[in-house]
Amino acid sequence: MLIVVDVWIVYWWCEGNMFADDRHDVCQVHIFFYCCFGLEKPGCYMFNALKAAGFHRSLSDYSLFVRSYQGNFLALLIYVDDVILAGNNLQDIESTKLFLSRQFKLKDSGQLKYFLSIEVARSRNGISLSQRKYALDILNDTRFLGAKPSRFPLDQNVSLTQSDEKLLKDGSTYRRLVGRLIYLTITRPNLTYVVHILSQFMDKPRQPHLAAAYQVLKYIKQTSGQGIMLPSTGNLQLQAFCDADWARCKNTRRSVTGYCILHGGAPISWRTKKQTTVLRSSAEAEYRSLATTCCEITWLKNILKDLKINHTQSVTLFCDNQAAMHIASKPVFYERTKHIEIDCHLIREKFKQEWFRHPTFELHSNRQIYLLSH
């Protein structure tokens, strides 16, 4: 049994301020990850060790373990055989490392800079997350490093279907490329929509699908260094933007749900997903998008609660469809809305509990698109 643990130093929330600078009010945080070798059941060994150390597993995310005692807080996140540990007390972290060192072999690797193909850069303005090296590796493997850059990941008038032209002779190249693009969306919200479209043709890719994927590569060549900036200033208010593209899929005529959730002005959750059923109105599509966003916000608030981040204020939920907003606010069910009664009950219950609130101004579609893409 051998487990290697690397230790980095970063910074955590301090007095409601994320990623503070090197002043006296800074809360130091150590982060480490481990790699398991030769373990038949590494999860059981690690779980028992963490339980003995006083950690409790989060009910919202089973890979998250937290410990809070006398003002000291530790959070531990496990991904397969990699682990991240963060806390606000150096002594508590050192004692936890000492305890784990008796169970496993540890190795100190200094400050966090690279983790699971995600590059971490820290400054006084905050922490930047990017996958520049991973993006350049994709371009190098596909021989697109010398390609002409593109300003857009997908042309506006392009519409891909399952019957476009001829099938590719070898679809494995397309599947491998789209799979790598999916992982790239971890720090690239602006690629989520186009990658969602490309991933629908994994079983039988055709030539136009591959051409669209190559267009994404040209866009990545133009924006290889883009990522997410987690600012060190600002409040920790949750904001959510949701939208729906009614009957967008030409093959099934299903609508597409899209949302982006910000925390402290930084995106922390985003998604584009085809809805499960065909809908007869754009209002219903928008309302189902509201319901999906509502569920995601509920989960995020539970995660913040586990991380001891107090978020008592209502979440600002932006939607550009007046009909969907009226359905959410009116307690009366009409004939046209009885088939979405479950979603109505879900959203109205959250509004009644003041978990969410609508903004006092109308958000137009073009403004919402700008907010989601910049």
Tab-separated table of C-alpha atoms in Angstrom:
chain	number	residue	atom	x	y	z
A	1	MET	CA	0.000	0.000	0.000
A	2	LEU	CA	1.476	3.342	-1.109
A	3	ILE	CA	-0.137	6.757	-1.217
A	4	VAL	CA	1.810	9.839	-2.227
A	5	VAL	CA	0.478	13.203	-1.059
A	6	ASP	CA	1.602	16.566	-2.461
A	7	VAL	CA	1.000	19.772	-0.463
A	8	TRP	CA	0.383	23.278	-1.845
A	9	ILE	CA	-0.379	26.657	-0.248
A	10	VAL	CA	-3.273	28.832	-1.456
A	11	TYR	CA	-5.746	31.159	0.231
A	12	TRP	CA	-9.325	30.663	1.396
A	13	TRP	CA	-12.271	32.894	2.316
A	14	CYS	CA	-11.404	35.262	5.167
A	15	GLU	CA	-13.961	37.572	6.764
A	16	GLY	CA	-16.210	37.225	3.705
A	17	ASN	CA	-13.352	38.053	1.323
A	18	MET	CA	-12.150	35.426	-1.111
A	19	PHE	CA	-8.478	34.970	-1.883
A	20	ALA	CA	-7.191	37.924	0.142
A	21	ASP	CA	-3.694	39.312	-0.355
A	22	ASP	CA	-0.651	38.982	1.868
A	23	ARG	CA	-1.795	41.343	4.628
A	24	HIS	CA	-2.332	40.475	8.300
A	25	ASP	CA	-5.991	39.479	7.760
A	26	VAL	CA	-5.090	36.689	5.373
A	27	CYS	CA	-6.206	33.150	6.141
A	28	GLN	CA	-3.544	30.726	4.974
A	29	VAL	CA	-4.714	27.492	3.426
A	30	HIS	CA	-2.782	24.380	2.544
A	31	ILE	CA	-4.044	22.163	-0.255
A	32	PHE	CA	-2.782	18.694	-1.050
A	33	PHE	CA	-3.554	15.859	-3.425
A	34	TYR	CA	-2.595	12.216	-3.283
A	35	CYS	CA	-2.079	9.407	-5.769
A	36	CYS	CA	-2.861	5.803	-4.844
A	37	PHE	CA	-0.860	2.836	-6.070
A	38	GLY	CA	-1.447	-0.845	-5.349
A	39	LEU	CA	-4.654	-0.359	-3.354
A	40	GLU	CA	-7.512	-2.760	-3.960
A	41	LYS	CA	-10.041	-0.523	-2.153
A	42	PRO	CA	-8.475	2.939	-1.771
A	43	GLY	CA	-11.850	4.587	-1.139
A	44	CYS	CA	-12.489	2.467	1.948
A	45	TYR	CA	-9.019	3.131	3.367
A	46	MET	CA	-9.307	6.880	2.824
A	47	PHE	CA	-12.900	7.053	4.101
A	48	ASN	CA	-12.030	5.235	7.331
A	49	ALA	CA	-8.981	7.445	7.867
A	50	LEU	CA	-10.985	10.636	7.344
A	51	LYS	CA	-13.754	9.405	9.616
A	52	ALA	CA	-11.203	8.708	12.333
A	53	ALA	CA	-9.808	12.233	11.850
A	54	GLY	CA	-13.247	13.744	12.527
A	55	PHE	CA	-14.318	14.529	8.968
A	56	HIS	CA	-17.963	14.312	7.931
A	57	ARG	CA	-19.069	13.532	4.400
A	58	SER	CA	-21.297	16.100	2.714
A	59	LEU	CA	-24.788	14.932	1.845
A	60	SER	CA	-24.789	17.177	-1.235
A	61	ASP	CA	-21.544	15.825	-2.684
A	62	TYR	CA	-20.221	12.496	-1.475
A	63	SER	CA	-16.686	13.414	-2.603
A	64	LEU	CA	-16.594	16.378	-0.194
A	65	PHE	CA	-15.533	15.917	3.451
A	66	VAL	CA	-15.596	18.749	5.982
A	67	ARG	CA	-14.519	19.244	9.588
A	68	SER	CA	-15.335	22.216	11.798
A	69	TYR	CA	-14.144	22.522	15.389
A	70	GLN	CA	-13.636	25.588	17.611
A	71	GLY	CA	-13.490	27.995	14.676
A	72	ASN	CA	-11.122	25.803	12.664
A	73	PHE	CA	-12.469	24.605	9.325
A	74	LEU	CA	-11.120	21.982	6.938
A	75	ALA	CA	-12.578	20.865	3.605
A	76	LEU	CA	-11.343	17.857	1.668
A	77	LEU	CA	-12.433	17.031	-1.874
A	78	ILE	CA	-11.677	13.655	-3.468
A	79	TYR	CA	-11.570	13.009	-7.211
A	80	VAL	CA	-10.698	9.386	-8.002
A	81	ASP	CA	-7.162	9.191	-6.541
A	82	ASP	CA	-6.565	12.949	-6.227
A	83	VAL	CA	-7.464	14.947	-3.138
A	84	ILE	CA	-7.662	18.675	-2.349
A	85	LEU	CA	-7.538	19.842	1.282
A	86	ALA	CA	-8.251	23.449	2.327
A	87	GLY	CA	-8.548	25.086	5.736
A	88	ASN	CA	-8.178	28.330	7.671
A	89	ASN	CA	-5.801	27.229	10.437
A	90	LEU	CA	-2.211	26.208	9.740
A	91	GLN	CA	-1.821	24.263	12.989
A	92	ASP	CA	-4.973	22.278	12.300
A	93	ILE	CA	-3.734	21.484	8.813
A	94	GLU	CA	-0.349	20.366	10.103
A	95	SER	CA	-1.973	18.063	12.655
A	96	THR	CA	-4.214	16.616	9.931
A	97	LYS	CA	-1.193	16.023	7.726
A	98	LEU	CA	0.593	14.350	10.621
A	99	PHE	CA	-2.391	12.088	11.213
A	100	LEU	CA	-2.644	11.160	7.533
A	101	SER	CA	1.119	10.597	7.350
A	102	ARG	CA	0.691	7.800	9.859
A	103	GLN	CA	-1.781	6.174	7.495
A	104	PHE	CA	-0.154	7.021	4.143
A	105	LYS	CA	3.072	8.399	2.724
A	106	LEU	CA	3.032	12.181	2.173
A	107	LYS	CA	5.051	14.476	-0.079
A	108	ASP	CA	5.131	18.303	0.057
A	109	SER	CA	4.971	19.942	-3.405
A	110	GLY	CA	4.836	23.630	-2.493
A	111	GLN	CA	2.319	26.157	-3.832
A	112	LEU	CA	-0.581	25.013	-6.010
A	113	LYS	CA	-0.008	25.754	-9.685
A	114	TYR	CA	-1.324	22.791	-11.688
A	115	PHE	CA	-4.018	20.266	-10.893
A	116	LEU	CA	-5.803	17.820	-13.228
A	117	SER	CA	-4.812	19.858	-16.321
A	118	ILE	CA	-6.086	23.046	-14.656
A	119	GLU	CA	-3.547	25.842	-14.278
A	120	VAL	CA	-3.863	28.014	-11.165
A	121	ALA	CA	-2.324	31.512	-11.120
A	122	ARG	CA	-2.646	33.747	-8.061
A	123	SER	CA	-2.360	37.543	-7.872
A	124	ARG	CA	-3.657	40.376	-5.717
A	125	ASN	CA	-6.725	40.588	-7.958
A	126	GLY	CA	-7.695	36.982	-7.298
A	127	ILE	CA	-7.087	33.497	-8.652
A	128	SER	CA	-7.148	32.611	-12.339
A	129	LEU	CA	-8.072	29.133	-13.561
A	130	SER	CA	-7.261	28.092	-17.109
A	131	GLN	CA	-6.409	25.071	-19.256
A	132	ARG	CA	-3.993	26.730	-21.649
A	133	LYS	CA	-1.543	23.832	-21.776
A	134	TYR	CA	-4.367	21.338	-22.258
A	135	ALA	CA	-5.817	23.456	-25.084
A	136	LEU	CA	-2.426	23.728	-26.791
A	137	ASP	CA	-1.963	19.966	-26.478
A	138	ILE	CA	-5.268	19.465	-28.309
A	139	LEU	CA	-4.172	21.823	-31.069
A	140	ASN	CA	-0.798	20.103	-31.320
A	141	ASP	CA	-2.267	16.593	-31.498
A	142	THR	CA	-4.742	17.647	-34.197
A	143	ARG	CA	-2.102	19.678	-36.076
A	144	PHE	CA	-4.030	22.934	-35.699
A	145	LEU	CA	-1.264	24.966	-34.064
A	146	GLY	CA	-0.601	26.682	-37.380
A	147	ALA	CA	-4.256	27.040	-38.388
A	148	LYS	CA	-5.850	30.404	-39.064
A	149	PRO	CA	-7.609	31.579	-35.875
A	150	SER	CA	-11.358	32.150	-35.780
A	151	ARG	CA	-13.268	34.749	-33.785
A	152	PHE	CA	-16.295	32.488	-33.265
A	153	PRO	CA	-16.572	28.816	-32.195
A	154	LEU	CA	-19.528	28.209	-34.534
A	155	ASP	CA	-21.060	30.189	-37.352
A	156	GLN	CA	-24.480	31.577	-36.521
A	157	ASN	CA	-26.260	30.076	-39.549
A	158	VAL	CA	-24.787	26.572	-39.206
A	159	SER	CA	-27.417	23.931	-38.411
A	160	LEU	CA	-26.185	20.377	-37.887
A	161	THR	CA	-28.453	17.348	-38.265
A	162	GLN	CA	-28.081	13.569	-38.246
A	163	SER	CA	-28.550	13.326	-42.024
A	164	ASP	CA	-25.856	15.758	-43.170
A	165	GLU	CA	-23.822	14.357	-46.091
A	166	LYS	CA	-21.803	11.155	-45.652
A	167	LEU	CA	-20.726	9.295	-42.548
A	168	LEU	CA	-17.086	9.469	-41.520
A	169	LYS	CA	-15.134	6.316	-42.297
A	170	ASP	CA	-13.470	6.435	-38.889
A	171	GLY	CA	-15.582	8.090	-36.214
A	172	SER	CA	-13.063	7.488	-33.426
A	173	THR	CA	-11.142	10.664	-34.311
A	174	TYR	CA	-14.291	12.745	-33.908
A	175	ARG	CA	-15.267	11.052	-30.639
A	176	ARG	CA	-11.809	11.504	-29.173
A	177	LEU	CA	-11.738	15.178	-30.154
A	178	VAL	CA	-15.200	15.957	-28.761
A	179	GLY	CA	-14.359	14.102	-25.555
A	180	ARG	CA	-11.327	16.333	-25.034
A	181	LEU	CA	-13.393	19.433	-25.797
A	182	ILE	CA	-15.908	18.381	-23.158
A	183	TYR	CA	-13.139	18.369	-20.545
A	184	LEU	CA	-11.998	21.779	-21.777
A	185	THR	CA	-15.380	23.282	-20.811
A	186	ILE	CA	-14.369	22.975	-17.130
A	187	THR	CA	-12.840	26.454	-17.406
A	188	ARG	CA	-14.432	27.597	-20.681
A	189	PRO	CA	-18.161	28.384	-20.286
A	190	ASN	CA	-18.202	29.991	-23.732
A	191	LEU	CA	-17.591	26.577	-25.331
A	192	THR	CA	-20.404	24.773	-23.509
A	193	TYR	CA	-23.124	25.351	-26.093
A	194	VAL	CA	-21.154	24.375	-29.189
A	195	VAL	CA	-19.641	21.318	-27.492
A	196	HIS	CA	-23.162	20.296	-26.457
A	197	ILE	CA	-24.184	20.383	-30.128
A	198	LEU	CA	-21.164	18.394	-31.273
A	199	SER	CA	-21.640	15.736	-28.582
A	200	GLN	CA	-25.054	14.799	-30.015
A	201	PHE	CA	-23.413	13.133	-33.031
A	202	MET	CA	-20.924	10.890	-31.258
A	203	ASP	CA	-22.534	7.644	-32.452
A	204	LYS	CA	-22.643	8.484	-36.177
A	205	PRO	CA	-20.482	11.530	-36.926
A	206	ARG	CA	-20.554	12.984	-40.408
A	207	GLN	CA	-18.299	15.314	-42.377
A	208	PRO	CA	-20.097	18.599	-41.450
A	209	HIS	CA	-19.868	17.609	-37.779
A	210	LEU	CA	-16.105	17.194	-38.046
A	211	ALA	CA	-15.826	20.504	-39.914
A	212	ALA	CA	-17.709	22.213	-37.074
A	213	ALA	CA	-15.349	20.632	-34.550
A	214	TYR	CA	-12.391	21.975	-36.534
A	215	GLN	CA	-13.998	25.421	-36.386
A	216	VAL	CA	-13.949	25.138	-32.583
A	217	LEU	CA	-10.242	24.314	-32.728
A	218	LYS	CA	-9.595	27.483	-34.734
A	219	TYR	CA	-11.469	29.454	-32.099
A	220	ILE	CA	-9.381	27.827	-29.342
A	221	LYS	CA	-6.260	28.874	-31.280
A	222	GLN	CA	-7.508	32.464	-30.983
A	223	THR	CA	-8.389	32.179	-27.262
A	224	SER	CA	-6.119	29.472	-25.846
A	225	GLY	CA	-5.382	31.428	-22.659
A	226	GLN	CA	-8.941	32.200	-21.676
A	227	GLY	CA	-10.266	30.882	-18.374
A	228	ILE	CA	-12.066	31.888	-15.186
A	229	MET	CA	-11.084	34.720	-12.858
A	230	LEU	CA	-12.096	34.361	-9.207
A	231	PRO	CA	-11.854	37.928	-7.858
A	232	SER	CA	-10.522	38.730	-4.406
A	233	THR	CA	-13.072	41.498	-3.850
A	234	GLY	CA	-16.836	41.734	-3.995
A	235	ASN	CA	-19.697	40.109	-2.138
A	236	LEU	CA	-20.519	36.415	-2.217
A	237	GLN	CA	-23.998	36.864	-3.685
A	238	LEU	CA	-25.334	34.153	-5.989
A	239	GLN	CA	-26.714	35.278	-9.340
A	240	ALA	CA	-28.287	33.006	-11.922
A	241	PHE	CA	-29.044	33.500	-15.621
A	242	CYS	CA	-31.229	31.027	-17.467
A	243	ASP	CA	-32.614	30.791	-20.977
A	244	ALA	CA	-34.159	28.282	-23.357
A	245	ASP	CA	-33.896	27.833	-27.123
A	246	TRP	CA	-37.357	26.607	-28.098
A	247	ALA	CA	-37.478	23.631	-30.512
A	248	ARG	CA	-33.792	24.132	-31.305
A	249	CYS	CA	-32.995	20.528	-32.224
A	250	LYS	CA	-34.081	19.861	-35.812
A	251	ASN	CA	-33.930	16.107	-35.347
A	252	THR	CA	-36.257	15.880	-32.333
A	253	ARG	CA	-37.619	19.461	-32.044
A	254	ARG	CA	-36.733	19.470	-28.367
A	255	SER	CA	-35.786	22.714	-26.667
A	256	VAL	CA	-32.384	23.450	-25.161
A	257	THR	CA	-31.876	24.652	-21.582
A	258	GLY	CA	-28.961	26.897	-20.716
A	259	TYR	CA	-27.926	28.508	-17.454
A	260	CYS	CA	-24.955	30.176	-15.817
A	261	ILE	CA	-24.613	30.805	-12.075
A	262	LEU	CA	-22.219	33.379	-10.633
A	263	HIS	CA	-20.805	33.573	-7.119
A	264	GLY	CA	-19.087	36.796	-6.198
A	265	GLY	CA	-19.212	37.797	-9.857
A	266	ALA	CA	-17.366	34.675	-11.022
A	267	PRO	CA	-19.011	31.763	-12.871
A	268	ILE	CA	-19.122	28.596	-10.785
A	269	SER	CA	-21.752	26.497	-12.589
A	270	TRP	CA	-22.990	26.447	-16.179
A	271	ARG	CA	-24.746	23.972	-18.396
A	272	THR	CA	-26.392	23.448	-21.772
A	273	LYS	CA	-28.722	20.470	-22.056
A	274	LYS	CA	-31.480	19.310	-24.355
A	275	GLN	CA	-34.820	19.044	-22.595
A	276	THR	CA	-36.392	15.610	-22.186
A	277	THR	CA	-39.696	16.230	-23.972
A	278	VAL	CA	-41.053	18.187	-26.924
A	279	LEU	CA	-42.758	21.367	-25.733
A	280	ARG	CA	-45.585	23.222	-27.443
A	281	SER	CA	-44.706	26.766	-26.390
A	282	SER	CA	-41.642	28.864	-25.719
A	283	ALA	CA	-43.053	29.834	-22.314
A	284	GLU	CA	-43.075	26.201	-21.224
A	285	ALA	CA	-39.500	25.758	-22.448
A	286	GLU	CA	-38.418	28.831	-20.498
A	287	TYR	CA	-40.223	27.645	-17.398
A	288	ARG	CA	-38.586	24.236	-17.486
A	289	SER	CA	-35.270	26.050	-17.821
A	290	LEU	CA	-36.197	27.983	-14.673
A	291	ALA	CA	-36.933	24.713	-12.867
A	292	THR	CA	-33.571	23.218	-13.869
A	293	THR	CA	-31.739	26.343	-12.718
A	294	CYS	CA	-33.719	26.313	-9.478
A	295	CYS	CA	-32.543	22.771	-8.703
A	296	GLU	CA	-28.918	23.685	-9.422
A	297	ILE	CA	-29.085	26.741	-7.158
A	298	THR	CA	-30.587	24.647	-4.365
A	299	TRP	CA	-27.690	22.217	-4.646
A	300	LEU	CA	-25.131	25.044	-4.686
A	301	LYS	CA	-26.618	26.627	-1.560
A	302	ASN	CA	-26.279	23.303	0.226
A	303	ILE	CA	-22.631	23.101	-0.876
A	304	LEU	CA	-22.004	26.631	0.410
A	305	LYS	CA	-23.619	25.653	3.691
A	306	ASP	CA	-21.255	22.680	3.988
A	307	LEU	CA	-18.334	25.047	3.344
A	308	LYS	CA	-19.567	27.316	6.176
A	309	ILE	CA	-20.327	30.166	3.787
A	310	ASN	CA	-23.360	32.074	5.008
A	311	HIS	CA	-25.744	32.913	2.160
A	312	THR	CA	-28.966	34.099	3.754
A	313	GLN	CA	-29.988	36.575	1.051
A	314	SER	CA	-32.226	35.600	-1.845
A	315	VAL	CA	-30.632	34.542	-5.120
A	316	THR	CA	-31.199	36.909	-8.045
A	317	LEU	CA	-32.648	34.835	-10.885
A	318	PHE	CA	-32.642	36.412	-14.352
A	319	CYS	CA	-35.093	35.290	-17.024
A	320	ASP	CA	-36.071	37.097	-20.245
A	321	ASN	CA	-39.525	35.504	-20.674
A	322	GLN	CA	-42.425	37.410	-19.154
A	323	ALA	CA	-44.860	34.487	-19.497
A	324	ALA	CA	-42.595	32.195	-17.477
A	325	MET	CA	-42.230	34.860	-14.783
A	326	HIS	CA	-46.009	35.278	-14.559
A	327	ILE	CA	-46.509	31.530	-14.191
A	328	ALA	CA	-43.969	31.515	-11.371
A	329	SER	CA	-45.684	34.357	-9.509
A	330	LYS	CA	-49.369	33.483	-9.968
A	331	PRO	CA	-50.825	30.700	-7.788
A	332	VAL	CA	-53.599	29.857	-10.284
A	333	PHE	CA	-53.189	26.919	-12.683
A	334	TYR	CA	-54.647	27.293	-16.123
A	335	GLU	CA	-55.430	24.613	-18.661
A	336	ARG	CA	-52.312	25.453	-20.606
A	337	THR	CA	-50.019	25.008	-17.574
A	338	LYS	CA	-51.470	21.980	-15.802
A	339	HIS	CA	-49.021	19.605	-17.527
A	340	ILE	CA	-46.075	21.447	-15.935
A	341	GLU	CA	-47.640	21.543	-12.481
A	342	ILE	CA	-44.693	19.809	-10.807
A	343	ASP	CA	-42.249	22.431	-12.046
A	344	CYS	CA	-44.698	25.148	-10.968
A	345	HIS	CA	-44.869	23.786	-7.448
A	346	LEU	CA	-41.066	23.486	-7.286
A	347	ILE	CA	-40.332	27.071	-8.296
A	348	ARG	CA	-43.200	28.648	-6.363
A	349	GLU	CA	-42.135	26.870	-3.218
A	350	LYS	CA	-38.639	28.311	-3.511
A	351	PHE	CA	-39.967	31.793	-4.218
A	352	LYS	CA	-42.261	31.518	-1.210
A	353	GLN	CA	-39.250	30.609	0.947
A	354	GLU	CA	-37.478	33.677	-0.512
A	355	TRP	CA	-34.666	31.591	-1.911
A	356	PHE	CA	-34.955	33.465	-5.203
A	357	ARG	CA	-36.121	36.809	-6.433
A	358	HIS	CA	-36.602	38.315	-9.871
A	359	PRO	CA	-34.679	41.497	-10.722
A	360	THR	CA	-36.648	44.732	-10.835
A	361	PHE	CA	-35.708	45.361	-14.453
A	362	GLU	CA	-36.378	43.440	-17.622
A	363	LEU	CA	-33.409	41.582	-19.053
A	364	HIS	CA	-33.522	41.374	-22.828
A	365	SER	CA	-32.203	38.370	-24.723
A	366	ASN	CA	-29.291	40.175	-26.369
A	367	ARG	CA	-28.129	41.541	-22.995
A	368	GLN	CA	-28.374	38.098	-21.413
A	369	ILE	CA	-26.310	36.545	-24.185
A	370	TYR	CA	-23.643	39.195	-23.584
A	371	LEU	CA	-23.574	38.476	-19.862
A	372	LEU	CA	-23.210	34.751	-20.417
A	373	SER	CA	-20.408	35.055	-22.944
A	374	HIS	CA	-18.175	37.709	-21.355
